[in-house]
């Protein structure tokens, strides 16, 4: 038996107990006649003491050789510590060691195994198994497990059944790029790894499973932006005999449960806003509503004056930034430069300082008088001490630019508090979006999303105006889940594929099985999927998902620890009936 | 709202309640003035009644059009049934329908949606979504979910942390064939899908996660024998600071918990037998011990007489079959033909009938007298009324043949009762097995398995005799789980790769990251993996795993429902820098 207790377990109630512990040497302090060792495992740290006067000589000498990260086993007696440490659960005691066994030695780790490490991202990824020893990473993985368990418990209690759908499925050109898997038994043919179990969960509804969920890996072969992974995890859910309201209530319930169980936070009923409102008010379909700074549209009060930039703009829109009235000219110039960066893309920015005395000072005082600026303040909700920033240009682009500024300023002002949670629903997404490049409509959510029945009459005239029964759950500026009511009628599904530019043959080839299934009595159904990686990161109060994934890949899709992907044998290629074709 | 209750919920306590139900038409009986409809959903069946005298005329006419598997919604009042059905939870009531909505019609299904269907395997797989509507399949999927939840609860309560390991990993030629995934971002390179998360779970132990589990899909590109799937699910577990005893106790605990919670069965402490004992006693390393028929070795009592077949054999071995003394000559000849089939491969079989009067009648009376046969009876434990069957030949082959016969007879005699559970551990597996074809040793479990320290001295002289710290959990003749204590020492791991015929370079290329990790303080560790598909099938009392998998593949690895694998676009191939190479 390697241990009687773990390293986070012992306290004053164990004094005089003989115990056996195993773990890693966190650090060792050798005072000549006394050696203290911090012994670490997943559960905590326990202080060991070797005493020249009380310990056997050979063991004492052995203890002197212990280096960081050595794996040892000790037997000894729990004794009261002289200088107690109230910050540790084991801080009242230490172990007077009577037996020491070195289970494994360790060479010097390439970075320090501390909460704040000296290791950079790359070296931490290469030695991820050492990085996982660090508290922040270890705790993130334990936290992820806890969230996943709570999700499973909650959904199981609500009669959801977790069903495993296949990983080796069929490639479809719709959506993102598939990862594919050559089939040895079917030469020339390929499986695809699922981008989501979408069609399978719908077939489970046709199959009468009623309430399905799955915590499942999904795969997208896309160029990796920061904080994206080629494989990611979804909480995938579907329900039959439901309308949108049923689904919003169910998964609002799940999220409230998680916030309560995991974070101890009770939140009010989630606000629901439409996609149009979100875009107009926040310039963004996943607004962070932990703070205000809602958009004020200024067309009526800023146009038809003598400022040609605004007069020619489709949209003039501003935000009032609390407390920013004190910004120096240099700070303001910095912000103007910031919005002009290619990533944001504004051509300029107007500002209005709201003085404490009720007057205004703006960068466009030449064109606007105090009354004008007072109207701007009203439209943006600005108060004395605020600064109003105004952008103008084409509506969509300008909203996106102002949204970027809003988020940047909120971050700078510390308004995006990681321990504050402001969830909401965004509903009534457009069914389609026009793609300039391919000159056709794309499904905004996916081709299985149901149009709102009351908008169906627009299908031949103005399909771009059809709203979908689609919804996103947004938390602190992140879309953490999204879904829709699905089409469950064969003809409507066929019509949708047509609208998306599928030929009849393509639709039949790729999704014939689904349309066929709809003929055999498909129930109304809908669902949603949460991104688990993002959800746990946000619940954990972190900006990046990487520490919540045990073995993440880098931005080239490589696992630098195991060095994958890698070349494979010609024999393997031959068996798979493929060969390389490198340009 | 599509329903106020589900179809398994209503009973006499709801009489006079107005309810809304949705579901599928299981069947409809039209008696002219009265129509009864069985409405089905996942939760049960509720009887609906449409009454010409009490129903609105247009609705009554609509009800006449309802076909099997139509999806409908009804509103109505719960009333007491005249002829109650005690076999149904809803058997005391019916719904007098006041409103009927057809949510979706259905064409005639290709097979009947009944517990006993008229659909063959192929058609059921093609329309799997309809097959899932059938009770036996639906219940199997719900059962699987229940088992998985219990596993997760138990292990979580024991401080195990579920960690998701990557699906896009590195191909290694050791073991079975990998499925591979070409990397677009790294042209000419491939990921592999994991055959198991073996190295990752070991790295998690090096990383101090202490207790890991994961219910995870694994992949093997092997020719599919019956009841094997290219993708299958493991309950994968690993623990640090444990010896074999700790692991056996932990997972015996899990299995006892499952038997108790899922089946309501309490089992005694699991017997533990060695691999050698299992092979000698059952001819098999996964013995079904729900019944006896243990092997009796007859060399000492059957050789050195005048029967040349036995005299020249390495092994003469028999089993006593209870109650088979009554077998007719024809039945016996049938069994002799059975063991001579190529799948079994015996060249002949000797039998001894144990008469009720204590005498024996055998097929070798020419060579053996009553005393001889009495000794055979003693060695095999035969009693009056039994039949002894004896095979002879090379030891390993003969044991395998007799094992096949033992299982066949147990099946015929009804001794393999699906509701009886007899788990055991088989321990002390050999570390290596000699492969005649490649003329080298293979790892019997895998290359990371630890040899027994007391056998290590055999490594240069008789490596084939080294026993491993490896163990299998066996349930009712199936290996449901297997594992080992792992090597955690870099040099021993390198020595093992050498023994398995890896060059230094190959070992470093493929598993360098693991050996490197062992240098940084690897703890002693070990684990095991259960096959979830098999485990749930056995707990469910079934022989085949297919009904416990929502969307299984056929023996050619095809999903016939979605028609995968399939050809992909040349554009996709180009992007992946591969081309077809079909001979």
PDB file of C-alpha atoms in Angstrom, chain B residues 34-272:
ATOM      1  CA  UNK B  34     -65.956   4.103 -31.712  1.00  0.00           C
ATOM      2  CA  UNK B  35     -62.228   4.457 -32.507  1.00  0.00           C
ATOM      3  CA  UNK B  36     -59.522   3.458 -30.077  1.00  0.00           C
ATOM      4  CA  UNK B  37     -55.993   4.652 -30.681  1.00  0.00           C
ATOM      5  CA  UNK B  38     -52.885   3.564 -28.782  1.00  0.00           C
ATOM      6  CA  UNK B  39     -50.730   6.673 -28.500  1.00  0.00           C
ATOM      7  CA  UNK B  40     -47.039   5.926 -27.936  1.00  0.00           C
ATOM      8  CA  UNK B  41     -44.030   7.921 -26.831  1.00  0.00           C
ATOM      9  CA  UNK B  42     -40.762   7.005 -25.110  1.00  0.00           C
ATOM     10  CA  UNK B  43     -42.480   6.742 -21.758  1.00  0.00           C
ATOM     11  CA  UNK B  44     -45.384   4.463 -22.573  1.00  0.00           C
ATOM     12  CA  UNK B  45     -48.700   4.015 -24.301  1.00  0.00           C
ATOM     13  CA  UNK B  46     -51.976   5.741 -23.500  1.00  0.00           C
ATOM     14  CA  UNK B  47     -55.296   4.687 -24.977  1.00  0.00           C
ATOM     15  CA  UNK B  48     -57.308   7.369 -26.732  1.00  0.00           C
ATOM     16  CA  UNK B  49     -60.987   7.084 -27.472  1.00  0.00           C
ATOM     17  CA  UNK B  50     -62.984   8.831 -30.162  1.00  0.00           C
ATOM     18  CA  UNK B  51     -66.735   8.299 -29.780  1.00  0.00           C
ATOM     19  CA  UNK B  52     -69.128   9.142 -32.602  1.00  0.00           C
ATOM     20  CA  UNK B  53     -71.749  10.187 -30.049  1.00  0.00           C
ATOM     21  CA  UNK B  54     -69.501  12.266 -27.875  1.00  0.00           C
ATOM     22  CA  UNK B  55     -66.992  13.636 -30.430  1.00  0.00           C
ATOM     23  CA  UNK B  56     -67.281  16.467 -32.881  1.00  0.00           C
ATOM     24  CA  UNK B  57     -68.044  15.025 -36.310  1.00  0.00           C
ATOM     25  CA  UNK B  58     -65.104  16.508 -38.265  1.00  0.00           C
ATOM     26  CA  UNK B  59     -62.663  15.351 -35.632  1.00  0.00           C
ATOM     27  CA  UNK B  60     -64.185  11.888 -35.622  1.00  0.00           C
ATOM     28  CA  UNK B  61     -63.717  11.753 -39.397  1.00  0.00           C
ATOM     29  CA  UNK B  62     -60.125  12.938 -39.039  1.00  0.00           C
ATOM     30  CA  UNK B  63     -59.499  10.230 -36.458  1.00  0.00           C
ATOM     31  CA  UNK B  64     -60.571   7.657 -39.016  1.00  0.00           C
ATOM     32  CA  UNK B  65     -57.651   8.705 -41.238  1.00  0.00           C
ATOM     33  CA  UNK B  66     -54.961   8.054 -38.639  1.00  0.00           C
ATOM     34  CA  UNK B  67     -52.414   5.497 -39.784  1.00  0.00           C
ATOM     35  CA  UNK B  68     -49.655   3.740 -37.907  1.00  0.00           C
ATOM     36  CA  UNK B  69     -46.782   6.029 -36.876  1.00  0.00           C
ATOM     37  CA  UNK B  70     -48.718   9.237 -37.556  1.00  0.00           C
ATOM     38  CA  UNK B  71     -47.562  11.934 -35.136  1.00  0.00           C
ATOM     39  CA  UNK B  72     -50.519  13.537 -33.404  1.00  0.00           C
ATOM     40  CA  UNK B  73     -51.431  15.857 -30.583  1.00  0.00           C
ATOM     41  CA  UNK B  74     -54.669  15.387 -28.654  1.00  0.00           C
ATOM     42  CA  UNK B  75     -56.512  17.249 -25.930  1.00  0.00           C
ATOM     43  CA  UNK B  76     -59.099  15.514 -23.875  1.00  0.00           C
ATOM     44  CA  UNK B  77     -60.313  14.316 -20.535  1.00  0.00           C
ATOM     45  CA  UNK B  78     -58.908  11.393 -18.573  1.00  0.00           C
ATOM     46  CA  UNK B  79     -61.723   8.886 -17.987  1.00  0.00           C
ATOM     47  CA  UNK B  80     -61.907   5.499 -16.380  1.00  0.00           C
ATOM     48  CA  UNK B  81     -61.492   2.605 -18.777  1.00  0.00           C
ATOM     49  CA  UNK B  82     -64.243   0.025 -18.960  1.00  0.00           C
ATOM     50  CA  UNK B  83     -61.939  -2.925 -19.553  1.00  0.00           C
ATOM     51  CA  UNK B  84     -58.831  -2.235 -17.544  1.00  0.00           C
ATOM     52  CA  UNK B  85     -55.394  -3.527 -18.491  1.00  0.00           C
ATOM     53  CA  UNK B  86     -53.361  -4.405 -15.410  1.00  0.00           C
ATOM     54  CA  UNK B  87     -50.216  -4.901 -17.511  1.00  0.00           C
ATOM     55  CA  UNK B  88     -49.921  -1.219 -18.390  1.00  0.00           C
ATOM     56  CA  UNK B  89     -49.160   1.646 -16.033  1.00  0.00           C
ATOM     57  CA  UNK B  90     -51.865   3.605 -17.876  1.00  0.00           C
ATOM     58  CA  UNK B  91     -54.201   0.607 -18.086  1.00  0.00           C
ATOM     59  CA  UNK B  92     -56.865   2.019 -15.767  1.00  0.00           C
ATOM     60  CA  UNK B  93     -57.634   5.052 -17.888  1.00  0.00           C
ATOM     61  CA  UNK B  94     -58.197   6.349 -21.375  1.00  0.00           C
ATOM     62  CA  UNK B  95     -58.492   9.806 -22.911  1.00  0.00           C
ATOM     63  CA  UNK B  96     -61.803  10.928 -24.331  1.00  0.00           C
ATOM     64  CA  UNK B  97     -60.404  13.137 -27.072  1.00  0.00           C
ATOM     65  CA  UNK B  98     -61.888  16.572 -27.689  1.00  0.00           C
ATOM     66  CA  UNK B  99     -59.206  17.981 -30.032  1.00  0.00           C
ATOM     67  CA  UNK B 100     -57.022  16.191 -32.533  1.00  0.00           C
ATOM     68  CA  UNK B 101     -54.127  17.691 -34.485  1.00  0.00           C
ATOM     69  CA  UNK B 102     -52.053  15.703 -36.969  1.00  0.00           C
ATOM     70  CA  UNK B 103     -48.516  16.984 -36.432  1.00  0.00           C
ATOM     71  CA  UNK B 104     -47.027  14.820 -39.137  1.00  0.00           C
ATOM     72  CA  UNK B 105     -48.294  11.959 -41.253  1.00  0.00           C
ATOM     73  CA  UNK B 106     -46.306   8.792 -41.881  1.00  0.00           C
ATOM     74  CA  UNK B 107     -45.905   6.449 -44.799  1.00  0.00           C
ATOM     75  CA  UNK B 108     -45.974   2.747 -43.997  1.00  0.00           C
ATOM     76  CA  UNK B 109     -42.790   1.749 -42.172  1.00  0.00           C
ATOM     77  CA  UNK B 110     -40.644  -0.922 -43.862  1.00  0.00           C
ATOM     78  CA  UNK B 111     -41.056  -3.179 -40.833  1.00  0.00           C
ATOM     79  CA  UNK B 112     -43.424  -3.349 -37.888  1.00  0.00           C
ATOM     80  CA  UNK B 113     -42.669  -1.166 -34.889  1.00  0.00           C
ATOM     81  CA  UNK B 114     -43.281  -3.951 -32.382  1.00  0.00           C
ATOM     82  CA  UNK B 115     -41.181  -5.757 -29.784  1.00  0.00           C
ATOM     83  CA  UNK B 116     -40.984  -8.686 -32.194  1.00  0.00           C
ATOM     84  CA  UNK B 117     -40.540  -7.097 -35.592  1.00  0.00           C
ATOM     85  CA  UNK B 118     -40.778  -8.636 -39.039  1.00  0.00           C
ATOM     86  CA  UNK B 119     -37.736  -6.636 -40.154  1.00  0.00           C
ATOM     87  CA  UNK B 120     -34.419  -8.361 -40.842  1.00  0.00           C
ATOM     88  CA  UNK B 121     -31.070  -7.024 -39.636  1.00  0.00           C
ATOM     89  CA  UNK B 122     -30.238  -5.177 -42.863  1.00  0.00           C
ATOM     90  CA  UNK B 123     -33.473  -3.256 -43.183  1.00  0.00           C
ATOM     91  CA  UNK B 124     -33.482  -2.434 -39.484  1.00  0.00           C
ATOM     92  CA  UNK B 125     -30.001  -0.914 -39.848  1.00  0.00           C
ATOM     93  CA  UNK B 126     -30.977   1.113 -42.912  1.00  0.00           C
ATOM     94  CA  UNK B 127     -33.947   2.563 -41.031  1.00  0.00           C
ATOM     95  CA  UNK B 128     -32.282   2.566 -37.660  1.00  0.00           C
ATOM     96  CA  UNK B 129     -34.345   5.607 -36.589  1.00  0.00           C
ATOM     97  CA  UNK B 130     -37.444   3.426 -36.893  1.00  0.00           C
ATOM     98  CA  UNK B 131     -35.756   0.478 -35.201  1.00  0.00           C
ATOM     99  CA  UNK B 132     -35.019   2.759 -32.231  1.00  0.00           C
ATOM    100  CA  UNK B 133     -38.766   3.273 -31.815  1.00  0.00           C
ATOM    101  CA  UNK B 134     -39.045  -0.394 -30.918  1.00  0.00           C
ATOM    102  CA  UNK B 135     -39.034  -1.108 -27.199  1.00  0.00           C
ATOM    103  CA  UNK B 136     -36.071  -3.519 -27.075  1.00  0.00           C
ATOM    104  CA  UNK B 137     -33.734  -1.061 -28.819  1.00  0.00           C
ATOM    105  CA  UNK B 138     -35.039   2.007 -27.012  1.00  0.00           C
ATOM    106  CA  UNK B 139     -34.719   0.242 -23.647  1.00  0.00           C
ATOM    107  CA  UNK B 140     -31.177  -0.867 -24.500  1.00  0.00           C
ATOM    108  CA  UNK B 141     -30.132   2.719 -25.157  1.00  0.00           C
ATOM    109  CA  UNK B 142     -31.772   3.949 -21.952  1.00  0.00           C
ATOM    110  CA  UNK B 143     -30.093   1.086 -20.104  1.00  0.00           C
ATOM    111  CA  UNK B 144     -26.712   2.062 -21.516  1.00  0.00           C
ATOM    112  CA  UNK B 145     -27.211   5.629 -20.309  1.00  0.00           C
ATOM    113  CA  UNK B 146     -28.116   4.367 -16.846  1.00  0.00           C
ATOM    114  CA  UNK B 147     -25.002   2.193 -16.654  1.00  0.00           C
ATOM    115  CA  UNK B 148     -22.766   5.039 -17.854  1.00  0.00           C
ATOM    116  CA  UNK B 149     -24.278   7.425 -15.292  1.00  0.00           C
ATOM    117  CA  UNK B 150     -23.733   4.940 -12.462  1.00  0.00           C
ATOM    118  CA  UNK B 151     -20.124   4.448 -13.565  1.00  0.00           C
ATOM    119  CA  UNK B 152     -19.543   8.173 -13.553  1.00  0.00           C
ATOM    120  CA  UNK B 153     -21.212   8.688 -10.187  1.00  0.00           C
ATOM    121  CA  UNK B 154     -19.276   5.874  -8.538  1.00  0.00           C
ATOM    122  CA  UNK B 155     -15.912   6.922  -9.891  1.00  0.00           C
ATOM    123  CA  UNK B 156     -16.513  10.617  -9.175  1.00  0.00           C
ATOM    124  CA  UNK B 157     -17.385   9.745  -5.605  1.00  0.00           C
ATOM    125  CA  UNK B 158     -14.064   7.902  -5.412  1.00  0.00           C
ATOM    126  CA  UNK B 159     -12.206  11.097  -6.455  1.00  0.00           C
ATOM    127  CA  UNK B 160     -11.707  10.053 -10.058  1.00  0.00           C
ATOM    128  CA  UNK B 161     -11.597  12.971 -12.470  1.00  0.00           C
ATOM    129  CA  UNK B 162     -12.918  12.496 -15.989  1.00  0.00           C
ATOM    130  CA  UNK B 163     -10.396  14.030 -18.359  1.00  0.00           C
ATOM    131  CA  UNK B 164     -10.962  14.270 -22.095  1.00  0.00           C
ATOM    132  CA  UNK B 165      -7.930  13.110 -24.024  1.00  0.00           C
ATOM    133  CA  UNK B 166      -7.432  14.053 -27.674  1.00  0.00           C
ATOM    134  CA  UNK B 167      -8.910  12.182 -30.630  1.00  0.00           C
ATOM    135  CA  UNK B 168      -6.381  13.474 -33.135  1.00  0.00           C
ATOM    136  CA  UNK B 169      -3.198  11.778 -32.008  1.00  0.00           C
ATOM    137  CA  UNK B 170      -0.155  10.063 -33.468  1.00  0.00           C
ATOM    138  CA  UNK B 171      -0.087   6.867 -35.472  1.00  0.00           C
ATOM    139  CA  UNK B 172       1.992   4.022 -34.068  1.00  0.00           C
ATOM    140  CA  UNK B 173       2.565   0.745 -35.875  1.00  0.00           C
ATOM    141  CA  UNK B 174       2.355  -1.288 -32.635  1.00  0.00           C
ATOM    142  CA  UNK B 175      -0.930  -3.085 -32.013  1.00  0.00           C
ATOM    143  CA  UNK B 176      -3.929  -3.016 -34.318  1.00  0.00           C
ATOM    144  CA  UNK B 177      -4.239  -0.851 -37.414  1.00  0.00           C
ATOM    145  CA  UNK B 178      -4.922   2.844 -36.879  1.00  0.00           C
ATOM    146  CA  UNK B 179      -7.546   4.896 -38.601  1.00  0.00           C
ATOM    147  CA  UNK B 180      -5.654   7.933 -39.858  1.00  0.00           C
ATOM    148  CA  UNK B 181      -6.675  11.495 -40.643  1.00  0.00           C
ATOM    149  CA  UNK B 182      -4.718  13.547 -43.191  1.00  0.00           C
ATOM    150  CA  UNK B 183      -3.743  16.986 -41.899  1.00  0.00           C
ATOM    151  CA  UNK B 184      -4.474  19.840 -44.265  1.00  0.00           C
ATOM    152  CA  UNK B 185      -2.347  22.249 -42.271  1.00  0.00           C
ATOM    153  CA  UNK B 186       0.584  19.838 -42.211  1.00  0.00           C
ATOM    154  CA  UNK B 187       0.636  18.361 -45.733  1.00  0.00           C
ATOM    155  CA  UNK B 188       1.912  14.796 -45.975  1.00  0.00           C
ATOM    156  CA  UNK B 189       1.283  14.215 -42.293  1.00  0.00           C
ATOM    157  CA  UNK B 190      -1.490  12.315 -40.584  1.00  0.00           C
ATOM    158  CA  UNK B 191      -3.184  12.138 -37.250  1.00  0.00           C
ATOM    159  CA  UNK B 192      -4.402   8.788 -35.962  1.00  0.00           C
ATOM    160  CA  UNK B 193      -7.603   8.136 -34.068  1.00  0.00           C
ATOM    161  CA  UNK B 194      -6.802   6.566 -30.688  1.00  0.00           C
ATOM    162  CA  UNK B 195      -7.022   2.803 -30.218  1.00  0.00           C
ATOM    163  CA  UNK B 196      -7.114   3.766 -26.561  1.00  0.00           C
ATOM    164  CA  UNK B 197      -5.963   6.803 -24.565  1.00  0.00           C
ATOM    165  CA  UNK B 198      -3.210   4.628 -23.054  1.00  0.00           C
ATOM    166  CA  UNK B 199      -0.232   6.979 -23.216  1.00  0.00           C
ATOM    167  CA  UNK B 200      -2.332  10.025 -22.342  1.00  0.00           C
ATOM    168  CA  UNK B 201      -3.700   8.469 -19.203  1.00  0.00           C
ATOM    169  CA  UNK B 202      -0.194   7.514 -18.173  1.00  0.00           C
ATOM    170  CA  UNK B 203       0.917  11.095 -18.781  1.00  0.00           C
ATOM    171  CA  UNK B 204      -1.967  12.287 -16.625  1.00  0.00           C
ATOM    172  CA  UNK B 205      -0.546  10.123 -13.855  1.00  0.00           C
ATOM    173  CA  UNK B 206       2.896  11.663 -14.426  1.00  0.00           C
ATOM    174  CA  UNK B 207       1.015  14.975 -14.259  1.00  0.00           C
ATOM    175  CA  UNK B 208      -0.316  14.166 -10.811  1.00  0.00           C
ATOM    176  CA  UNK B 209      -4.018  13.775 -11.682  1.00  0.00           C
ATOM    177  CA  UNK B 210      -3.948  10.744  -9.377  1.00  0.00           C
ATOM    178  CA  UNK B 211      -7.211   9.126 -10.419  1.00  0.00           C
ATOM    179  CA  UNK B 212      -8.403   9.443 -13.991  1.00  0.00           C
ATOM    180  CA  UNK B 213     -11.290   7.997 -15.892  1.00  0.00           C
ATOM    181  CA  UNK B 214     -13.014   8.640 -19.167  1.00  0.00           C
ATOM    182  CA  UNK B 215     -15.864   7.066 -21.049  1.00  0.00           C
ATOM    183  CA  UNK B 216     -14.367   7.411 -24.475  1.00  0.00           C
ATOM    184  CA  UNK B 217     -14.635   6.252 -28.054  1.00  0.00           C
ATOM    185  CA  UNK B 218     -11.732   4.200 -29.377  1.00  0.00           C
ATOM    186  CA  UNK B 219     -11.001   3.095 -32.925  1.00  0.00           C
ATOM    187  CA  UNK B 220      -9.476   0.027 -34.534  1.00  0.00           C
ATOM    188  CA  UNK B 221      -9.251  -0.516 -38.254  1.00  0.00           C
ATOM    189  CA  UNK B 222      -9.453  -4.292 -38.141  1.00  0.00           C
ATOM    190  CA  UNK B 223     -11.409  -6.712 -40.264  1.00  0.00           C
ATOM    191  CA  UNK B 224     -14.668  -6.941 -38.445  1.00  0.00           C
ATOM    192  CA  UNK B 225     -15.587 -10.210 -36.907  1.00  0.00           C
ATOM    193  CA  UNK B 226     -19.183 -10.625 -35.886  1.00  0.00           C
ATOM    194  CA  UNK B 227     -20.141  -8.258 -33.084  1.00  0.00           C
ATOM    195  CA  UNK B 228     -17.076  -6.039 -33.415  1.00  0.00           C
ATOM    196  CA  UNK B 229     -17.309  -2.387 -34.307  1.00  0.00           C
ATOM    197  CA  UNK B 230     -14.610  -0.132 -35.807  1.00  0.00           C
ATOM    198  CA  UNK B 231     -15.499   2.435 -33.140  1.00  0.00           C
ATOM    199  CA  UNK B 232     -16.223   1.234 -29.639  1.00  0.00           C
ATOM    200  CA  UNK B 233     -16.477   2.733 -26.186  1.00  0.00           C
ATOM    201  CA  UNK B 234     -14.197   2.183 -23.232  1.00  0.00           C
ATOM    202  CA  UNK B 235     -14.471   3.047 -19.586  1.00  0.00           C
ATOM    203  CA  UNK B 236     -10.829   3.971 -19.328  1.00  0.00           C
ATOM    204  CA  UNK B 237      -9.263   4.286 -15.860  1.00  0.00           C
ATOM    205  CA  UNK B 238      -5.872   4.930 -14.314  1.00  0.00           C
ATOM    206  CA  UNK B 239      -4.610   5.428 -10.759  1.00  0.00           C
ATOM    207  CA  UNK B 240      -1.301   6.560  -9.289  1.00  0.00           C
ATOM    208  CA  UNK B 241       0.419   5.202  -6.193  1.00  0.00           C
ATOM    209  CA  UNK B 242      -1.308   1.861  -6.453  1.00  0.00           C
ATOM    210  CA  UNK B 243      -0.343  -1.758  -6.666  1.00  0.00           C
ATOM    211  CA  UNK B 244      -2.370  -4.480  -8.328  1.00  0.00           C
ATOM    212  CA  UNK B 245      -4.350  -5.184  -5.175  1.00  0.00           C
ATOM    213  CA  UNK B 246      -5.568  -1.559  -4.970  1.00  0.00           C
ATOM    214  CA  UNK B 247      -6.779  -1.669  -8.547  1.00  0.00           C
ATOM    215  CA  UNK B 248      -8.537  -5.010  -8.260  1.00  0.00           C
ATOM    216  CA  UNK B 249     -10.340  -3.783  -5.156  1.00  0.00           C
ATOM    217  CA  UNK B 250     -11.363  -0.478  -6.716  1.00  0.00           C
ATOM    218  CA  UNK B 251     -12.844  -1.924  -9.868  1.00  0.00           C
ATOM    219  CA  UNK B 252     -14.335  -4.924  -8.169  1.00  0.00           C
ATOM    220  CA  UNK B 253     -16.095  -2.285  -6.092  1.00  0.00           C
ATOM    221  CA  UNK B 254     -17.324  -0.528  -9.218  1.00  0.00           C
ATOM    222  CA  UNK B 255     -18.629  -3.754 -10.730  1.00  0.00           C
ATOM    223  CA  UNK B 256     -20.362  -4.816  -7.534  1.00  0.00           C
ATOM    224  CA  UNK B 257     -21.932  -1.366  -7.384  1.00  0.00           C
ATOM    225  CA  UNK B 258     -23.242  -1.726 -10.944  1.00  0.00           C
ATOM    226  CA  UNK B 259     -24.608  -5.208 -10.323  1.00  0.00           C
ATOM    227  CA  UNK B 260     -26.354  -3.959  -7.231  1.00  0.00           C
ATOM    228  CA  UNK B 261     -27.693  -0.652  -8.567  1.00  0.00           C
ATOM    229  CA  UNK B 262     -28.550  -1.822 -12.056  1.00  0.00           C
ATOM    230  CA  UNK B 263     -29.502  -5.439 -11.512  1.00  0.00           C
ATOM    231  CA  UNK B 264     -30.308  -5.576  -7.808  1.00  0.00           C
ATOM    232  CA  UNK B 265     -27.811  -8.404  -7.401  1.00  0.00           C
ATOM    233  CA  UNK B 266     -25.288  -8.773  -4.606  1.00  0.00           C
ATOM    234  CA  UNK B 267     -22.267 -10.852  -5.539  1.00  0.00           C
ATOM    235  CA  UNK B 268     -19.580 -12.341  -3.293  1.00  0.00           C
ATOM    236  CA  UNK B 269     -15.985 -11.246  -3.435  1.00  0.00           C
ATOM    237  CA  UNK B 270     -14.711 -12.070  -6.923  1.00  0.00           C
ATOM    238  CA  UNK B 271     -12.678 -15.269  -7.224  1.00  0.00           C
ATOM    239  CA  UNK B 272      -9.150 -14.677  -8.498  1.00  0.00           C
TER     240      UNK B 272
END
